[in-house]
Amino acid sequence: MRTRARWFLACLSLLVALPAAGQKAGNPHWPTLTEQMEAAGARPGTAFAALIAANQDFTILDANEARDAVRLPAWLRVHWRRHHPEMVYAADDPAGGYPLVLKEVLEWMRSHQDLEPGPGDGTEEADLWEDGEKSATVSGEVRVSGLQSAPRSESDIRVNYWDPTKIIGASNNISGSGTQAQFYSTNGGTSWGQTSLPLQTGDAFHSDPTVEWTSDGTAWATTIGINSAQTQLHMRAYKSTDNGATWTFDATFSGTQTNTDKQIIWVDHSNGSPFKDNLYACWHNNNPAFTNRRTGPTGSWQTPLQISSTESTGTAIGCDVKTNSFGDVFNFWPTTTNRRVFVTKSTNGGVSYGAKVQIAQLIDGYDIGVPSFANRRALIYVSAGAYRTATKDLVYATWTDLTGATGCTSAANEPGSNVASTCKTRIWFSRSTNGGTTWSAPAMVNNQASLNDQFNQWMAVDETTGALSLIYYDTVADAGRKKADIWYQSSFDDGVTWSSAVKITSAQTDETVAGANSGNQFGDYNSLSGYAGVFFPSWTDRRNAAKEEIWTAKVTDTACTQPGAPAIGTASPSSPTQVDVSWGNGSPPATTFNVYRALGTCASPGSFAIVGPAVGPSPFSDTTALAGTTYAYEVSGRDATGVCESPLSSCAQATTPTLGNLIFTNGFEEGLLPGPWGGAIP
């Protein structure tokens, strides 16, 4: 039997290598069947090998596909295109029009070579392709997935906003059972249980996990349901009524679509929102971005709605969806060909959406190769947030991109596996202060001078305070640029400034060494969720040469309390070069104060600048004044963390005397002459 199988494969290989009828010299060179089998790690006689052999009609493909940068084998492209004739290949699209989840499909087939649902068959993975601040405190670092013998990657985590002791998470388990792994804690993340989603009829395995909660205590999870033939990609929703311990199928919220990928789910958590408990999902089907909504835990999913249009070229992969306390819904997505980041807003609970607003122009597109992540590559996706009060209407977006510095201005400059490249990736941030209508110029959150890379960011907004938290992988602690840690930063002033980075992980992860899951490496994304100053990230981690597993830690970053504005007292000169400033504490009281000074009067001051940072209680002596000069003074207070600053006090002014008002005896200052500044002769 094995001899006949080898003979059959050899014959097929010879046939594939021969020119097809009418094929001209110069036509694309496709790999031989033998080369494809070896690259895939397909064992002779398996259903996986037969599938590869059955998909050798490369005339289905565009000639450009023989040399593009889309890291999918030719046979898998043929297989997909045969079942999706509606797909149009785009040579200028870094994704080529193929769903990114086909990489997970390939991983599942290589570890399930019988192409049947269930635990993996132990197939070893081979390379798939050739090519003013305060510090958060970190505690309780824990492996939420438990000890694993098959790699996990891509995870989501969500704190129950109505009961923060309850937390759920999820991850891929492609080469294991194939069913989505689910994690749950009922004691605030101290300990975790593990389970998995059941397969819906027709599905062989899952990919791309997301999780959420509604106020009735129902836990929700979404996944891509993928059939054994790897030709149907459906968006499946599940729910749990026992805090994540068991799960039942809810619905297929992508309707009749079969080319879906990279979904995110979100729940409107605001008690004051007219759409409280609505569930929102975003994804892309083929190229366009789509969204859908579920009208609460007792309602139902509606009809998918396309939200991208001609403003987006290429694939709208890497979306996010968020809401604010007024019930406004924001859908975000980047594009792979014209390399832009967009947002669209709904004010009617997701029934319809307004204009598409461009947030940023990207430097690179789709994904970026860096030394620590050169195989799977860092996906350019959006992680966003929104926060609205009676006086604020803030929307935020973050993404990974190149720095844009000299020699790092396009995809052609990306470092790939070159650890000496001066081109680097960074986490970028932009915000809107008017509900998403206009956006600030994008800026890098933490642009270190060293040769390191940042990727797989996730941002969370603390809905109790509006504070921002951000995590990402960073190789800054590894001189070799290949070992990554998870780092954390926060902002307590609506994204204007960010805290210093705090390292969360106590051990590094290296996805470039032998034994690492070279196909998926870190996976496409991490996650972060928090409530009332306590945050839980989730990330892929293979410390100590273990299999890739999912970890979390408790990050306490309590929101600061803004002091009240100090009550200004007086500003009085005590010499030509000194002004004494006094004030009263505000309510709530401040611990330290900043004294601001400007040239000119209170009625017409110049630019204010700090002359007394972090001073103690009143009074303060400004010893840097110049003789014969008028100054205006204002004071602000800071809380004990040093982060929250109060509004400014009202203004007080003073004019220092000139040196001509002094009496000198034998070259020494003896006293002060009477003058308009109020001095007196001793």
Short mmCIF file of C-alpha atoms in Angstrom, two decimals, residues 143-610:
data_model
loop_
_atom_site.label_atom_id
_atom_site.label_comp_id
_atom_site.label_asym_id
_atom_site.label_seq_id
_atom_site.Cartn_x
_atom_site.Cartn_y
_atom_site.Cartn_z
CA ARG A 143 -0.89 30.51 33.69
CA VAL A 144 -4.64 30.63 33.02
CA SER A 145 -4.51 27.88 30.40
CA GLY A 146 -2.89 25.38 32.75
CA LEU A 147 0.05 23.22 31.69
CA GLN A 148 -0.32 22.39 28.00
CA SER A 149 1.24 19.85 25.63
CA ALA A 150 -0.03 21.62 22.50
CA PRO A 151 0.63 25.31 21.76
CA ARG A 152 -1.96 27.97 22.52
CA SER A 153 -2.04 31.42 20.94
CA GLU A 154 -4.27 34.46 20.46
CA SER A 155 -6.27 35.15 23.60
CA ASP A 156 -9.02 37.38 24.89
CA ILE A 157 -9.95 38.21 28.48
CA ARG A 158 -12.83 40.10 30.06
CA VAL A 159 -13.65 41.15 33.62
CA ASN A 160 -17.34 41.07 34.53
CA TYR A 161 -18.10 44.79 34.98
CA TRP A 162 -21.00 44.00 37.34
CA ASP A 163 -19.02 41.49 39.44
CA PRO A 164 -15.24 41.90 39.02
CA THR A 165 -14.55 38.66 40.89
CA LYS A 166 -15.72 36.86 37.74
CA ILE A 167 -13.32 36.78 34.78
CA ILE A 168 -13.37 34.75 31.56
CA GLY A 169 -10.78 34.17 28.87
CA ALA A 170 -10.25 32.13 25.72
CA SER A 171 -7.53 31.10 23.27
CA ASN A 172 -6.90 29.08 20.15
CA ASN A 173 -6.11 25.39 20.56
CA ILE A 174 -5.53 24.60 16.89
CA SER A 175 -3.10 21.71 17.12
CA GLY A 176 -4.72 20.24 20.24
CA SER A 177 -8.41 19.37 20.27
CA GLY A 178 -9.08 22.15 17.77
CA THR A 179 -11.98 23.45 19.87
CA GLN A 180 -11.63 26.90 21.36
CA ALA A 181 -10.11 26.81 24.85
CA GLN A 182 -12.08 28.70 27.52
CA PHE A 183 -10.81 29.86 30.94
CA TYR A 184 -12.77 31.13 33.92
CA SER A 185 -12.13 32.49 37.40
CA THR A 186 -14.66 33.21 40.14
CA ASN A 187 -12.19 34.62 42.68
CA GLY A 188 -10.74 37.66 40.97
CA GLY A 189 -8.10 35.81 38.97
CA THR A 190 -6.47 33.93 41.84
CA SER A 191 -7.26 30.53 40.31
CA TRP A 192 -8.63 29.40 36.98
CA GLY A 193 -10.63 26.55 35.50
CA GLN A 194 -10.35 25.33 31.91
CA THR A 195 -12.92 24.01 29.44
CA SER A 196 -13.71 24.36 25.73
CA LEU A 197 -16.50 25.27 23.33
CA PRO A 198 -18.52 22.47 21.72
CA LEU A 199 -18.40 22.14 17.95
CA GLN A 200 -21.44 23.28 16.03
CA THR A 201 -22.70 20.82 13.39
CA GLY A 202 -20.45 21.02 10.35
CA ASP A 203 -17.47 22.54 12.19
CA ALA A 204 -14.19 20.68 12.68
CA PHE A 205 -12.29 23.30 14.69
CA HIS A 206 -12.28 26.90 15.91
CA SER A 207 -10.10 29.99 15.60
CA ASP A 208 -9.92 33.64 16.76
CA PRO A 209 -11.43 33.75 20.27
CA THR A 210 -13.25 36.68 21.90
CA VAL A 211 -15.26 36.84 25.15
CA GLU A 212 -17.65 39.21 26.97
CA TRP A 213 -20.26 39.57 29.78
CA THR A 214 -23.78 41.00 29.98
CA SER A 215 -25.28 42.43 33.15
CA ASP A 216 -27.44 39.35 33.84
CA GLY A 217 -24.23 37.35 34.46
CA THR A 218 -24.25 35.61 31.08
CA ALA A 219 -20.78 35.03 29.63
CA TRP A 220 -20.38 35.20 25.85
CA ALA A 221 -17.79 33.85 23.44
CA THR A 222 -17.33 34.07 19.70
CA THR A 223 -15.17 32.04 17.37
CA ILE A 224 -14.74 31.15 13.72
CA GLY A 225 -16.30 27.77 13.02
CA ILE A 226 -14.27 26.02 10.30
CA ASN A 227 -15.36 22.85 8.51
CA SER A 228 -13.19 19.79 7.85
CA ALA A 229 -12.89 20.70 4.18
CA GLN A 230 -11.49 24.09 5.24
CA THR A 231 -13.84 25.88 2.85
CA GLN A 232 -16.42 27.47 5.17
CA LEU A 233 -15.67 30.17 7.74
CA HIS A 234 -18.67 31.04 9.93
CA MET A 235 -18.92 33.45 12.86
CA ARG A 236 -20.30 31.46 15.80
CA ALA A 237 -21.55 32.84 19.13
CA TYR A 238 -21.79 30.82 22.37
CA LYS A 239 -23.01 31.63 25.88
CA SER A 240 -22.53 30.38 29.43
CA THR A 241 -24.81 30.79 32.44
CA ASP A 242 -22.38 29.30 34.98
CA ASN A 243 -19.53 31.84 34.78
CA GLY A 244 -17.79 30.13 31.87
CA ALA A 245 -17.66 26.55 33.15
CA THR A 246 -19.94 25.18 30.40
CA TRP A 247 -20.99 26.64 27.06
CA THR A 248 -23.88 26.24 24.62
CA PHE A 249 -24.23 27.38 21.02
CA ASP A 250 -26.10 30.67 20.53
CA ALA A 251 -26.16 31.65 16.84
CA THR A 252 -24.23 32.19 13.61
CA PHE A 253 -24.12 35.96 13.48
CA SER A 254 -22.42 36.23 10.06
CA GLY A 255 -25.54 35.00 8.26
CA THR A 256 -24.78 33.19 5.01
CA GLN A 257 -21.23 34.51 4.71
CA THR A 258 -18.51 31.85 4.38
CA ASN A 259 -15.31 33.89 4.00
CA THR A 260 -15.27 35.56 7.42
CA ASP A 261 -12.23 36.36 9.55
CA LYS A 262 -10.84 38.26 12.55
CA GLN A 263 -13.92 39.12 14.60
CA ILE A 264 -14.11 41.11 17.84
CA ILE A 265 -17.06 41.25 20.27
CA TRP A 266 -18.05 44.00 22.72
CA VAL A 267 -20.95 44.67 25.10
CA ASP A 268 -22.43 48.06 26.01
CA HIS A 269 -21.75 48.09 29.78
CA SER A 270 -23.25 51.46 30.69
CA ASN A 271 -26.25 51.50 33.00
CA GLY A 272 -27.22 54.86 31.55
CA SER A 273 -27.05 53.81 27.91
CA PRO A 274 -30.31 53.31 26.00
CA PHE A 275 -28.65 50.26 24.44
CA LYS A 276 -27.23 48.69 27.59
CA ASP A 277 -26.34 45.00 27.12
CA ASN A 278 -26.36 45.17 23.33
CA LEU A 279 -23.66 42.89 21.94
CA TYR A 280 -21.66 44.18 18.97
CA ALA A 281 -19.34 42.24 16.69
CA CYS A 282 -17.10 43.32 13.81
CA TRP A 283 -15.18 41.25 11.25
CA HIS A 284 -14.37 41.17 7.55
CA ASN A 285 -15.88 38.93 4.90
CA ASN A 286 -13.58 38.65 1.91
CA ASN A 287 -12.41 42.31 1.70
CA PRO A 288 -15.12 44.53 3.27
CA ALA A 289 -15.68 45.21 6.98
CA PHE A 290 -18.95 44.05 8.55
CA THR A 291 -20.72 44.47 11.86
CA ASN A 292 -23.72 42.99 13.63
CA ARG A 293 -25.56 43.49 16.91
CA ARG A 294 -27.45 41.30 19.33
CA THR A 295 -30.25 43.12 21.14
CA GLY A 296 -29.25 42.04 24.62
CA PRO A 297 -29.18 38.62 26.28
CA THR A 298 -32.90 38.09 25.72
CA GLY A 299 -32.87 39.45 22.17
CA SER A 300 -31.32 38.11 18.99
CA TRP A 301 -28.66 38.79 16.40
CA GLN A 302 -29.72 41.00 13.52
CA THR A 303 -28.58 41.06 9.86
CA PRO A 304 -24.87 41.68 9.11
CA LEU A 305 -24.21 45.23 7.94
CA GLN A 306 -21.33 46.21 5.66
CA ILE A 307 -19.61 49.31 7.05
CA SER A 308 -16.60 49.80 4.75
CA SER A 309 -16.90 51.08 1.19
CA THR A 310 -14.77 52.68 -1.51
CA GLU A 311 -12.66 54.55 1.05
CA SER A 312 -11.07 51.18 1.90
CA THR A 313 -8.94 49.33 -0.62
CA GLY A 314 -7.50 45.90 0.05
CA THR A 315 -8.75 43.96 3.06
CA ALA A 316 -10.36 45.56 6.12
CA ILE A 317 -8.69 43.12 8.53
CA GLY A 318 -8.03 43.87 12.19
CA CYS A 319 -11.20 45.62 13.36
CA ASP A 320 -12.37 46.68 16.81
CA VAL A 321 -15.74 47.83 18.17
CA LYS A 322 -16.36 49.89 21.33
CA THR A 323 -19.15 51.91 23.00
CA ASN A 324 -19.35 54.82 25.43
CA SER A 325 -21.71 55.61 28.31
CA PHE A 326 -24.19 57.37 25.99
CA GLY A 327 -24.55 54.23 23.85
CA ASP A 328 -22.57 55.52 20.85
CA VAL A 329 -20.99 52.64 18.91
CA PHE A 330 -17.63 52.97 17.15
CA ASN A 331 -16.37 50.48 14.56
CA PHE A 332 -12.68 50.73 13.60
CA TRP A 333 -10.63 48.98 10.92
CA PRO A 334 -7.31 49.32 9.05
CA THR A 335 -6.88 48.62 5.34
CA THR A 336 -4.13 46.62 3.67
CA THR A 337 -3.74 48.35 0.29
CA ASN A 338 -4.29 52.08 0.80
CA ARG A 339 -2.96 51.58 4.36
CA ARG A 340 -5.37 53.69 6.37
CA VAL A 341 -7.22 53.46 9.69
CA PHE A 342 -10.93 54.31 9.68
CA VAL A 343 -13.78 54.67 12.17
CA THR A 344 -17.52 54.93 11.73
CA LYS A 345 -20.05 55.84 14.43
CA SER A 346 -23.60 54.78 15.25
CA THR A 347 -25.88 56.78 17.52
CA ASN A 348 -28.87 54.42 17.26
CA GLY A 349 -27.49 51.24 18.78
CA GLY A 350 -25.84 49.88 15.66
CA VAL A 351 -28.89 50.12 13.38
CA SER A 352 -26.98 52.40 11.01
CA TYR A 353 -23.61 54.12 10.85
CA GLY A 354 -22.45 57.56 9.74
CA ALA A 355 -19.54 58.77 7.65
CA LYS A 356 -16.24 56.92 7.52
CA VAL A 357 -13.58 59.07 9.17
CA GLN A 358 -9.89 58.53 8.50
CA ILE A 359 -7.84 58.37 11.69
CA ALA A 360 -4.39 57.80 10.22
CA GLN A 361 -2.29 56.93 7.22
CA LEU A 362 -0.24 53.81 7.92
CA ILE A 363 3.41 53.42 6.98
CA ASP A 364 3.38 49.64 6.47
CA GLY A 365 0.39 47.53 5.53
CA TYR A 366 -1.21 44.29 6.77
CA ASP A 367 1.68 42.87 8.81
CA ILE A 368 5.32 43.53 9.67
CA GLY A 369 8.24 41.14 10.04
CA VAL A 370 10.55 41.78 13.02
CA PRO A 371 13.38 39.57 14.34
CA SER A 372 11.30 38.16 17.21
CA PHE A 373 8.25 37.61 14.99
CA ALA A 374 9.56 37.04 11.46
CA ASN A 375 7.47 34.00 10.48
CA ARG A 376 3.92 34.77 11.57
CA ARG A 377 4.67 38.54 11.54
CA ALA A 378 3.02 41.26 13.59
CA LEU A 379 -0.50 42.00 12.35
CA ILE A 380 -1.47 45.67 12.02
CA TYR A 381 -4.82 45.80 13.82
CA VAL A 382 -6.73 48.46 15.77
CA SER A 383 -7.35 48.34 19.51
CA ALA A 384 -9.64 51.17 20.49
CA GLY A 385 -11.73 52.71 23.25
CA ALA A 386 -14.32 55.39 24.01
CA TYR A 387 -15.23 57.47 27.08
CA ARG A 388 -17.97 60.07 27.37
CA THR A 389 -19.25 62.27 30.20
CA ALA A 390 -21.23 65.50 30.32
CA THR A 391 -18.05 67.42 29.44
CA LYS A 392 -15.92 64.87 27.55
CA ASP A 393 -16.49 62.92 24.33
CA LEU A 394 -13.28 60.98 23.83
CA VAL A 395 -12.44 58.20 21.38
CA TYR A 396 -9.06 56.44 21.13
CA ALA A 397 -7.22 54.16 18.70
CA THR A 398 -3.90 52.28 18.87
CA TRP A 399 -2.05 50.17 16.33
CA THR A 400 1.40 48.78 15.47
CA ASP A 401 3.46 50.33 12.69
CA LEU A 402 7.00 51.24 11.66
CA THR A 403 8.55 54.34 13.22
CA GLY A 404 8.62 56.39 10.03
CA ALA A 405 12.17 57.51 10.80
CA THR A 406 14.81 57.70 8.08
CA GLY A 407 15.25 54.22 6.63
CA CYS A 408 11.96 53.06 8.14
CA THR A 409 9.35 54.69 5.93
CA SER A 410 7.82 51.79 4.01
CA ALA A 411 7.25 48.05 3.98
CA ALA A 412 10.46 47.69 2.00
CA ASN A 413 12.39 48.84 5.10
CA GLU A 414 10.87 46.46 7.65
CA PRO A 415 13.58 44.58 9.58
CA GLY A 416 12.40 41.00 9.01
CA SER A 417 14.93 38.72 10.70
CA ASN A 418 17.73 41.33 10.61
CA VAL A 419 18.52 42.12 14.25
CA ALA A 420 20.87 44.93 13.17
CA SER A 421 18.21 46.79 11.18
CA THR A 422 17.66 50.35 12.36
CA CYS A 423 14.01 50.06 11.32
CA LYS A 424 11.72 49.27 14.28
CA THR A 425 8.06 48.84 15.15
CA ARG A 426 6.27 50.96 17.72
CA ILE A 427 2.78 51.33 19.20
CA TRP A 428 0.96 54.35 17.76
CA PHE A 429 -1.87 56.31 19.36
CA SER A 430 -4.43 58.87 18.23
CA ARG A 431 -7.43 60.39 19.98
CA SER A 432 -10.54 62.36 19.20
CA THR A 433 -11.98 64.90 21.65
CA ASN A 434 -15.20 65.45 19.69
CA GLY A 435 -16.75 62.01 19.44
CA GLY A 436 -14.70 60.73 16.52
CA THR A 437 -15.20 63.64 14.12
CA THR A 438 -11.56 64.75 14.03
CA TRP A 439 -8.40 63.06 15.27
CA SER A 440 -5.03 64.11 16.64
CA ALA A 441 -1.85 63.53 14.68
CA PRO A 442 -0.74 59.94 15.42
CA ALA A 443 2.16 59.67 17.89
CA MET A 444 4.29 56.83 19.23
CA VAL A 445 3.51 56.04 22.87
CA ASN A 446 7.01 54.89 23.82
CA ASN A 447 9.70 55.45 21.20
CA GLN A 448 12.91 54.20 22.81
CA ALA A 449 16.24 54.89 21.13
CA SER A 450 17.33 51.23 21.25
CA LEU A 451 16.92 48.58 18.53
CA ASN A 452 13.79 46.91 19.86
CA ASP A 453 10.34 46.12 18.53
CA GLN A 454 6.84 46.52 19.97
CA PHE A 455 3.75 44.67 18.72
CA ASN A 456 0.46 42.94 19.63
CA GLN A 457 -0.86 45.91 21.61
CA TRP A 458 -4.19 46.08 23.41
CA MET A 459 -5.81 49.09 25.04
CA ALA A 460 -8.54 49.25 27.67
CA VAL A 461 -10.52 52.19 29.04
CA ASP A 462 -11.45 52.04 32.72
CA GLU A 463 -15.13 52.89 32.40
CA THR A 464 -15.28 54.02 36.04
CA THR A 465 -12.67 56.78 35.64
CA GLY A 466 -11.74 57.15 31.98
CA ALA A 467 -8.14 56.09 32.66
CA LEU A 468 -6.35 54.39 29.75
CA SER A 469 -4.26 51.24 30.00
CA LEU A 470 -2.09 49.68 27.31
CA ILE A 471 -0.08 46.46 26.99
CA TYR A 472 2.24 45.21 24.25
CA TYR A 473 5.15 42.88 23.60
CA ASP A 474 8.52 44.63 23.62
CA THR A 475 11.99 43.18 23.03
CA VAL A 476 13.68 46.14 24.74
CA ALA A 477 15.07 43.95 27.56
CA ASP A 478 16.86 41.63 25.10
CA ALA A 479 20.01 42.92 23.44
CA GLY A 480 19.52 40.22 20.80
CA ARG A 481 16.08 41.62 19.85
CA LYS A 482 14.36 38.21 19.89
CA LYS A 483 13.07 37.70 23.44
CA ALA A 484 9.90 39.55 24.37
CA ASP A 485 8.21 40.70 27.57
CA ILE A 486 4.76 42.16 28.14
CA TRP A 487 4.90 45.83 29.16
CA TYR A 488 2.19 48.12 30.54
CA GLN A 489 1.56 51.86 30.36
CA SER A 490 -1.34 54.06 31.47
CA SER A 491 -2.69 57.57 31.03
CA PHE A 492 -4.74 59.55 33.53
CA ASP A 493 -5.11 62.70 31.42
CA ASP A 494 -7.14 61.36 28.48
CA GLY A 495 -4.11 60.18 26.52
CA VAL A 496 -2.16 63.46 26.62
CA THR A 497 0.71 61.85 28.54
CA TRP A 498 1.60 58.25 29.40
CA SER A 499 3.30 56.69 32.40
CA SER A 500 6.67 55.01 32.18
CA ALA A 501 6.49 51.42 30.95
CA VAL A 502 6.19 48.72 33.62
CA LYS A 503 7.28 45.16 32.84
CA ILE A 504 4.53 42.66 33.65
CA THR A 505 6.25 39.39 32.81
CA SER A 506 8.83 37.85 35.13
CA ALA A 507 10.28 35.70 32.32
CA GLN A 508 10.83 36.28 28.61
CA THR A 509 9.39 34.44 25.62
CA ASP A 510 11.50 33.48 22.59
CA GLU A 511 9.54 32.34 19.53
CA THR A 512 12.61 32.00 17.31
CA VAL A 513 14.30 28.96 18.87
CA ALA A 514 13.88 25.27 18.09
CA GLY A 515 10.70 23.93 19.65
CA ALA A 516 8.75 27.15 19.30
CA ASN A 517 5.47 27.16 17.37
CA SER A 518 7.09 28.68 14.31
CA GLY A 519 3.85 28.91 12.33
CA ASN A 520 1.85 30.95 14.84
CA GLN A 521 4.59 32.21 17.17
CA PHE A 522 2.87 34.81 19.41
CA GLY A 523 -0.41 34.73 17.46
CA ASP A 524 -2.14 37.79 16.05
CA TYR A 525 -3.26 39.57 19.23
CA ASN A 526 -3.28 39.81 23.03
CA SER A 527 -5.97 41.27 25.28
CA LEU A 528 -6.54 43.53 28.30
CA SER A 529 -9.57 44.17 30.49
CA GLY A 530 -10.05 46.15 33.69
CA TYR A 531 -12.41 47.77 36.12
CA ALA A 532 -11.87 50.41 38.83
CA GLY A 533 -8.10 50.49 38.55
CA VAL A 534 -7.48 46.73 38.42
CA PHE A 535 -6.53 45.25 35.05
CA PHE A 536 -5.92 41.76 33.69
CA PRO A 537 -3.93 41.28 30.48
CA SER A 538 -3.69 37.96 28.63
CA TRP A 539 -0.83 36.92 26.38
CA THR A 540 0.95 34.00 24.71
CA ASP A 541 3.95 32.82 26.73
CA ARG A 542 6.43 29.93 26.31
CA ARG A 543 8.82 30.74 29.16
CA ASN A 544 11.33 28.09 30.20
CA ALA A 545 11.03 26.39 26.78
CA ALA A 546 7.48 25.24 27.54
CA LYS A 547 4.75 25.05 24.95
CA GLU A 548 2.99 28.31 24.15
CA GLU A 549 0.45 28.89 26.94
CA ILE A 550 -1.85 31.72 28.03
CA TRP A 551 -0.87 33.82 31.05
CA THR A 552 -2.28 36.75 32.98
CA ALA A 553 -1.36 38.93 35.95
CA LYS A 554 -3.17 41.38 38.20
CA VAL A 555 -2.14 44.96 37.44
CA THR A 556 -3.25 47.48 40.07
CA ASP A 557 -3.21 51.01 38.72
CA THR A 558 -5.76 52.82 40.84
CA ALA A 559 -7.23 55.91 39.31
CA CYS A 560 -5.95 59.04 41.00
CA THR A 561 -8.20 61.61 42.68
CA GLN A 562 -8.03 65.08 41.21
CA PRO A 563 -7.49 67.72 43.92
CA GLY A 564 -9.48 70.91 44.01
CA ALA A 565 -8.00 74.14 42.70
CA PRO A 566 -5.83 75.95 45.29
CA ALA A 567 -7.02 79.36 46.52
CA ILE A 568 -4.39 81.90 45.55
CA GLY A 569 -3.16 84.23 48.26
CA THR A 570 -0.51 86.81 47.50
CA ALA A 571 2.63 87.25 45.44
CA SER A 572 5.02 89.62 47.23
CA PRO A 573 8.62 90.54 46.41
CA SER A 574 11.04 90.17 49.32
CA SER A 575 14.08 91.29 47.28
CA PRO A 576 14.79 92.32 43.69
CA THR A 577 15.36 88.65 42.81
CA GLN A 578 12.78 86.86 45.01
CA VAL A 579 8.97 86.69 45.09
CA ASP A 580 7.10 84.85 47.83
CA VAL A 581 3.87 83.19 46.69
CA SER A 582 1.15 81.96 49.07
CA TRP A 583 -2.08 79.98 48.58
CA GLY A 584 -4.62 77.86 50.38
CA ASN A 585 -5.29 74.15 49.72
CA GLY A 586 -8.26 73.15 47.64
CA SER A 587 -10.85 70.44 48.22
CA PRO A 588 -10.10 67.59 47.90
CA PRO A 589 -6.72 68.70 49.24
CA ALA A 590 -3.49 68.33 47.28
CA THR A 591 -0.28 66.76 48.58
CA THR A 592 2.18 68.76 46.47
CA PHE A 593 1.89 71.81 44.26
CA ASN A 594 3.18 73.25 41.00
CA VAL A 595 3.85 76.99 40.85
CA TYR A 596 3.51 78.48 37.36
CA ARG A 597 4.99 81.84 36.38
CA ALA A 598 4.56 84.11 33.37
CA LEU A 599 6.02 87.47 32.40
CA GLY A 600 3.48 90.27 32.59
CA THR A 601 0.39 91.06 34.58
CA CYS A 602 -2.51 88.75 35.39
CA ALA A 603 -4.57 90.73 32.89
CA SER A 604 -2.01 90.22 30.11
CA PRO A 605 0.41 87.40 30.95
CA GLY A 606 2.87 85.67 28.64
CA SER A 607 3.26 81.88 28.56
CA PHE A 608 3.14 80.18 31.95
CA ALA A 609 5.91 77.73 32.87
CA ILE A 610 6.60 75.75 36.04
#
